[in-house]
Short mmCIF file of C-alpha atoms in Angstrom, two decimals:
data_model
loop_
_atom_site.label_atom_id
_atom_site.label_comp_id
_atom_site.label_asym_id
_atom_site.label_seq_id
_atom_site.Cartn_x
_atom_site.Cartn_y
_atom_site.Cartn_z
CA MET A 1 -176.43 -22.97 -10.32
CA SER A 2 -178.11 -20.29 -12.31
CA GLN A 3 -178.02 -20.40 -16.07
CA PRO A 4 -175.09 -18.51 -17.61
CA TYR A 5 -176.16 -15.13 -18.96
CA VAL A 6 -175.01 -15.92 -22.50
CA LEU A 7 -177.15 -19.06 -22.63
CA GLN A 8 -180.13 -17.12 -21.37
CA LEU A 9 -179.55 -14.45 -23.96
CA ALA A 10 -179.20 -17.05 -26.73
CA ALA A 11 -182.44 -18.68 -25.62
CA GLN A 12 -184.24 -15.33 -25.68
CA ARG A 13 -182.77 -14.66 -29.07
CA THR A 14 -184.04 -17.95 -30.52
CA GLN A 15 -187.47 -17.28 -29.01
CA TRP A 16 -187.54 -13.87 -30.59
CA LEU A 17 -186.35 -15.26 -33.93
CA SER A 18 -188.94 -18.02 -34.01
CA ALA A 19 -191.68 -15.53 -33.10
CA ARG A 20 -190.48 -13.39 -36.00
CA ASP A 21 -190.41 -16.44 -38.26
CA VAL A 22 -194.11 -17.01 -37.51
CA LEU A 23 -194.95 -13.46 -38.57
CA ILE A 24 -192.87 -13.73 -41.76
CA ALA A 25 -194.57 -17.03 -42.60
CA GLY A 26 -197.96 -15.39 -42.04
CA ASN A 27 -196.98 -12.52 -44.32
CA ILE A 28 -195.80 -14.84 -47.09
CA ALA A 29 -198.84 -17.12 -46.84
CA ASN A 30 -201.06 -14.04 -47.07
CA ALA A 31 -199.05 -12.44 -49.87
CA ASN A 32 -202.13 -12.46 -52.11
CA THR A 33 -204.85 -11.91 -49.52
CA PRO A 34 -206.83 -8.71 -50.11
CA GLY A 35 -206.61 -6.20 -47.27
CA TYR A 36 -203.86 -8.03 -45.40
CA GLN A 37 -201.37 -5.81 -43.56
CA ALA A 38 -197.82 -7.15 -43.26
CA THR A 39 -196.55 -7.44 -39.69
CA ASP A 40 -193.14 -7.64 -38.08
CA LEU A 41 -191.70 -7.84 -34.57
CA GLN A 42 -190.10 -5.05 -32.64
CA PRO A 43 -186.31 -5.29 -32.98
CA PHE A 44 -184.60 -7.56 -30.49
CA SER A 45 -182.69 -4.64 -29.00
CA ALA A 46 -185.96 -2.87 -28.19
CA VAL A 47 -187.15 -6.00 -26.43
CA LEU A 48 -183.95 -6.18 -24.41
CA ASP A 49 -184.04 -2.50 -23.47
CA SER A 50 -187.51 -2.49 -22.05
CA ALA A 51 -187.81 -4.91 -19.20
CA GLU A 52 -191.43 -5.61 -19.82
CA VAL A 53 -193.56 -4.69 -22.77
CA SER A 54 -196.81 -6.32 -23.59
CA MET A 55 -198.15 -7.02 -27.02
CA ALA A 56 -200.14 -4.12 -28.44
CA SER A 57 -203.62 -4.97 -29.57
CA THR A 58 -204.60 -2.71 -32.42
CA ASN A 59 -207.77 -4.65 -33.10
CA PRO A 60 -210.34 -6.03 -30.65
CA ALA A 61 -210.01 -9.42 -32.33
CA HIS A 62 -206.31 -9.69 -31.49
CA MET A 63 -205.50 -12.40 -29.03
CA THR A 64 -202.46 -12.46 -26.83
CA PRO A 65 -200.68 -15.75 -27.18
CA GLY A 66 -200.67 -16.64 -23.53
CA GLY A 67 -198.53 -19.00 -21.58
CA ASP A 68 -195.14 -18.74 -23.14
CA GLY A 69 -192.17 -16.54 -23.59
CA PHE A 70 -192.38 -14.28 -26.50
CA ALA A 71 -195.56 -12.41 -25.90
CA GLU A 72 -193.25 -9.63 -24.78
CA ALA A 73 -192.19 -8.76 -28.29
CA ARG A 74 -194.53 -6.24 -29.75
CA VAL A 75 -196.02 -6.90 -33.17
CA VAL A 76 -195.74 -3.88 -35.40
CA GLU A 77 -196.98 -3.25 -38.88
CA SER A 78 -193.97 -3.47 -41.13
CA ASP A 79 -193.11 -0.41 -43.16
CA ALA A 80 -194.26 -1.60 -46.54
CA PRO A 81 -192.97 0.27 -49.57
CA GLU A 82 -196.30 -0.07 -51.32
CA THR A 83 -199.82 -1.28 -50.86
CA THR A 84 -201.49 -3.00 -53.79
CA LEU A 85 -204.89 -2.08 -55.13
CA SER A 86 -206.45 -4.88 -53.08
CA GLY A 87 -205.05 -3.35 -49.87
CA ASN A 88 -202.27 -5.90 -49.39
CA SER A 89 -198.97 -4.56 -48.12
CA VAL A 90 -196.79 -7.69 -48.30
CA ASP A 91 -193.55 -7.26 -50.21
CA ILE A 92 -192.53 -10.82 -50.91
CA GLU A 93 -188.88 -10.06 -51.76
CA ASN A 94 -188.47 -8.18 -48.51
CA GLU A 95 -190.03 -11.07 -46.62
CA MET A 96 -187.62 -13.52 -48.24
CA ILE A 97 -184.70 -11.35 -47.15
CA LYS A 98 -186.06 -11.29 -43.60
CA LEU A 99 -186.44 -15.06 -43.78
CA GLY A 100 -182.76 -15.35 -44.71
CA ASP A 101 -181.85 -13.09 -41.80
CA VAL A 102 -183.80 -15.25 -39.39
CA ASN A 103 -182.12 -18.38 -40.72
CA ARG A 104 -178.63 -16.94 -40.32
CA GLU A 105 -179.25 -15.48 -36.88
CA TYR A 106 -180.95 -18.63 -35.62
CA THR A 107 -177.97 -20.71 -36.74
CA MET A 108 -175.72 -18.24 -34.96
CA ALA A 109 -177.72 -18.48 -31.73
CA THR A 110 -177.85 -22.30 -31.73
CA ASN A 111 -174.11 -22.47 -32.42
CA ILE A 112 -173.48 -20.12 -29.50
CA LYS A 113 -175.57 -22.38 -27.30
CA ARG A 114 -173.55 -25.37 -28.44
CA VAL A 115 -170.21 -23.67 -27.82
CA ILE A 116 -171.18 -22.43 -24.36
CA HIS A 117 -172.36 -25.90 -23.53
CA GLN A 118 -169.08 -27.38 -24.69
CA MET A 119 -167.21 -24.88 -22.51
CA ILE A 120 -169.22 -25.88 -19.47
CA MET A 121 -168.70 -29.54 -20.23
CA SER A 122 -164.94 -29.10 -20.62
CA ALA A 123 -164.84 -27.51 -17.18
CA LEU A 124 -166.82 -30.37 -15.70
CA LYS A 125 -165.13 -33.34 -17.32
CA MET B 1 -199.33 -21.12 -28.09
CA SER B 2 -197.53 -24.15 -29.35
CA ASP B 3 -194.03 -24.19 -30.75
CA PRO B 4 -193.61 -21.17 -33.05
CA LEU B 5 -191.59 -23.10 -35.63
CA GLN B 6 -194.33 -25.68 -35.92
CA ALA B 7 -196.85 -22.88 -36.27
CA THR B 8 -194.65 -21.59 -39.10
CA LEU B 9 -194.90 -24.96 -40.82
CA ARG B 10 -198.69 -24.87 -40.51
CA ILE B 11 -198.87 -21.35 -41.94
CA ALA B 12 -196.61 -22.26 -44.87
CA GLY B 13 -198.76 -25.36 -45.43
CA SER B 14 -201.92 -23.27 -45.63
CA GLY B 15 -200.18 -20.96 -48.11
CA LEU B 16 -199.11 -23.91 -50.27
CA GLU B 17 -202.63 -25.28 -50.27
CA ALA B 18 -204.20 -21.94 -51.19
CA GLN B 19 -201.76 -21.35 -54.02
CA SER B 20 -202.19 -24.85 -55.39
CA VAL B 21 -205.96 -24.42 -55.52
CA ARG B 22 -205.31 -21.17 -57.36
CA LEU B 23 -203.07 -22.99 -59.84
CA ARG B 24 -205.78 -25.61 -60.33
CA VAL B 25 -208.36 -22.94 -61.15
CA ILE B 26 -205.95 -21.22 -63.54
CA SER B 27 -205.34 -24.51 -65.33
CA GLU B 28 -209.10 -25.05 -65.61
CA ASN B 29 -209.42 -21.60 -67.16
CA ILE B 30 -206.60 -22.19 -69.64
CA ALA B 31 -207.86 -25.66 -70.56
CA ASN B 32 -211.33 -24.26 -71.22
CA ALA B 33 -210.19 -21.12 -73.01
CA GLN B 34 -211.97 -22.25 -76.19
CA SER B 35 -214.88 -24.20 -74.69
CA THR B 36 -218.11 -23.03 -76.29
CA GLY B 37 -221.63 -24.05 -75.29
CA ASP B 38 -223.29 -27.26 -76.53
CA THR B 39 -226.42 -25.82 -78.09
CA PRO B 40 -226.83 -22.92 -80.54
CA GLY B 41 -226.52 -19.59 -78.72
CA ALA B 42 -225.60 -21.21 -75.39
CA ASP B 43 -223.22 -19.54 -72.95
CA PRO B 44 -219.63 -20.82 -73.10
CA TYR B 45 -217.32 -21.65 -70.19
CA THR B 46 -217.15 -18.80 -67.68
CA ARG B 47 -213.77 -17.83 -66.30
CA GLN B 48 -213.37 -18.77 -62.63
CA THR B 49 -211.72 -16.55 -60.07
CA VAL B 50 -210.21 -17.35 -56.69
CA SER B 51 -210.12 -15.07 -53.69
CA PHE B 52 -208.16 -15.57 -50.49
CA ASP B 53 -208.96 -14.72 -46.93
CA SER B 54 -206.80 -14.54 -43.85
CA VAL B 55 -208.24 -16.52 -40.94
CA LEU B 56 -206.96 -16.63 -37.40
CA ASP B 57 -206.21 -20.17 -36.28
CA ARG B 58 -207.54 -20.14 -32.73
CA SER B 59 -205.38 -22.96 -31.43
CA LEU B 60 -202.16 -21.42 -32.76
CA GLY B 61 -203.07 -17.73 -32.63
CA VAL B 62 -201.62 -17.15 -36.10
CA PRO B 63 -203.12 -15.99 -39.40
CA LEU B 64 -203.56 -18.87 -41.83
CA VAL B 65 -204.71 -18.30 -45.38
CA LYS B 66 -207.68 -20.03 -46.89
CA ILE B 67 -209.73 -19.92 -50.06
CA LYS B 68 -212.62 -17.54 -49.54
CA THR B 69 -214.58 -18.19 -52.70
CA ILE B 70 -214.15 -19.64 -56.15
CA GLY B 71 -216.32 -17.24 -58.05
CA GLN B 72 -217.16 -16.52 -61.65
CA ASP B 73 -215.84 -13.65 -63.67
CA ASP B 74 -218.79 -11.58 -64.87
CA ALA B 75 -216.82 -9.97 -67.70
CA PRO B 76 -218.67 -10.16 -71.07
CA PHE B 77 -218.00 -13.10 -73.36
CA LYS B 78 -216.08 -12.65 -76.58
CA VAL B 79 -218.27 -12.95 -79.65
CA GLU B 80 -217.02 -14.26 -82.97
CA HIS B 81 -218.78 -14.65 -86.31
CA ASP B 82 -218.52 -18.34 -87.20
CA PRO B 83 -221.74 -19.66 -88.73
CA GLY B 84 -220.32 -23.20 -89.13
CA ASN B 85 -219.83 -23.64 -85.39
CA PRO B 86 -222.43 -25.88 -83.68
CA ALA B 87 -222.76 -23.29 -80.92
CA ALA B 88 -223.50 -20.44 -83.34
CA ASP B 89 -226.82 -18.63 -82.84
CA ALA B 90 -229.28 -17.75 -85.61
CA GLY B 91 -227.13 -14.81 -86.71
CA GLY B 92 -224.00 -16.98 -86.94
CA PHE B 93 -222.38 -15.54 -83.81
CA VAL B 94 -220.56 -17.80 -81.33
CA LYS B 95 -219.95 -16.82 -77.73
CA LEU B 96 -216.41 -17.65 -76.61
CA PRO B 97 -215.21 -17.82 -72.97
CA ASN B 98 -214.12 -14.61 -71.24
CA VAL B 99 -210.70 -16.15 -70.58
CA ASP B 100 -207.75 -13.94 -71.44
CA MET B 101 -204.65 -16.07 -71.91
CA LEU B 102 -202.26 -13.28 -70.96
CA THR B 103 -204.05 -12.64 -67.66
CA GLU B 104 -204.08 -16.33 -66.85
CA LEU B 105 -200.37 -16.72 -67.58
CA ALA B 106 -199.49 -13.68 -65.47
CA ASP B 107 -201.66 -15.05 -62.69
CA MET B 108 -199.96 -18.41 -63.00
CA ARG B 109 -196.53 -16.86 -62.63
CA GLU B 110 -197.64 -15.02 -59.50
CA ALA B 111 -199.14 -18.17 -57.99
CA ASN B 112 -195.92 -20.00 -58.82
CA ARG B 113 -193.79 -17.38 -57.16
CA THR B 114 -195.87 -17.30 -53.99
CA TYR B 115 -195.92 -21.11 -53.88
CA GLU B 116 -192.12 -21.16 -54.05
CA ALA B 117 -191.88 -18.56 -51.28
CA ASN B 118 -194.12 -20.65 -49.03
CA LEU B 119 -192.08 -23.73 -49.83
CA GLN B 120 -188.94 -21.89 -48.80
CA VAL B 121 -190.54 -20.95 -45.47
CA ALA B 122 -191.50 -24.58 -44.83
CA LYS B 123 -188.00 -25.79 -45.71
CA GLN B 124 -186.39 -23.24 -43.46
CA SER B 125 -188.50 -23.91 -40.39
CA ALA B 126 -187.85 -27.63 -40.77
CA GLU B 127 -184.15 -26.85 -40.96
CA LEU B 128 -184.24 -24.63 -37.87
CA LEU B 129 -186.14 -27.28 -35.92
CA GLY B 130 -183.49 -29.76 -37.01
CA GLN B 131 -180.72 -27.50 -35.78
CA THR B 132 -182.35 -27.21 -32.39
CA VAL B 133 -182.77 -30.95 -32.10
CA ASN B 134 -179.14 -31.37 -33.12
CA LEU B 135 -178.10 -29.46 -30.01
CA LEU B 136 -178.82 -32.70 -28.20
CA LYS B 137 -176.49 -34.64 -30.45
CA ASP B 138 -173.24 -33.46 -28.90
CA ALA B 139 -174.64 -32.84 -25.44
#
């Protein structure tokens, strides 16, 4: 039996969210690093629309995280409202808001997984 | 690439470490804000500065933050006329550290704020990992 579409979608969603969480964590950790450019992921809808996109490498030193799922989401430079004198474009408040978004949406996705699972189990038992 | 949420924990950990080193240096500066030299005319305590660098962790493929250098501020020392001070030179002038309390306090607040943000990231990724594990609970 193939996996129900909703479960697949929820799994993709959590993958996308955790990939975004990594970028947000990197931004926050580097909030005071000179010359650091804040990054963000392409929106989830953009990932869904295009069947296959590969990660853009804007620097020869960029490595593609191989092997697992969410290499498909493109890393983009986030539209920072300002860049400090040291060349850092991290806006920590904005990052905290994004962190809250990720938390909420991740909870949503895991709850959907749970509910779908319960539905399947109620049909089986 | 390993589990993204665990990578998040590692990144937040590196941020916490970097900011705590920064806080340590700030506290050294504040503690030594009045430390003069031992001998007449000697240089006093020199303000220390911290700079960060973003390094790519090759096993995780994510940017961690680390301390690049703990350097010395080459701003000029403050000079005060205090002939009774043991560190005073022949003319009665004492060199005081180039530590500006206001700058240090502002720096401390910023380090504090960034530390808290990193802590929040760590808390959240632990929570999200917990939620995922909890999916097994009612399976």
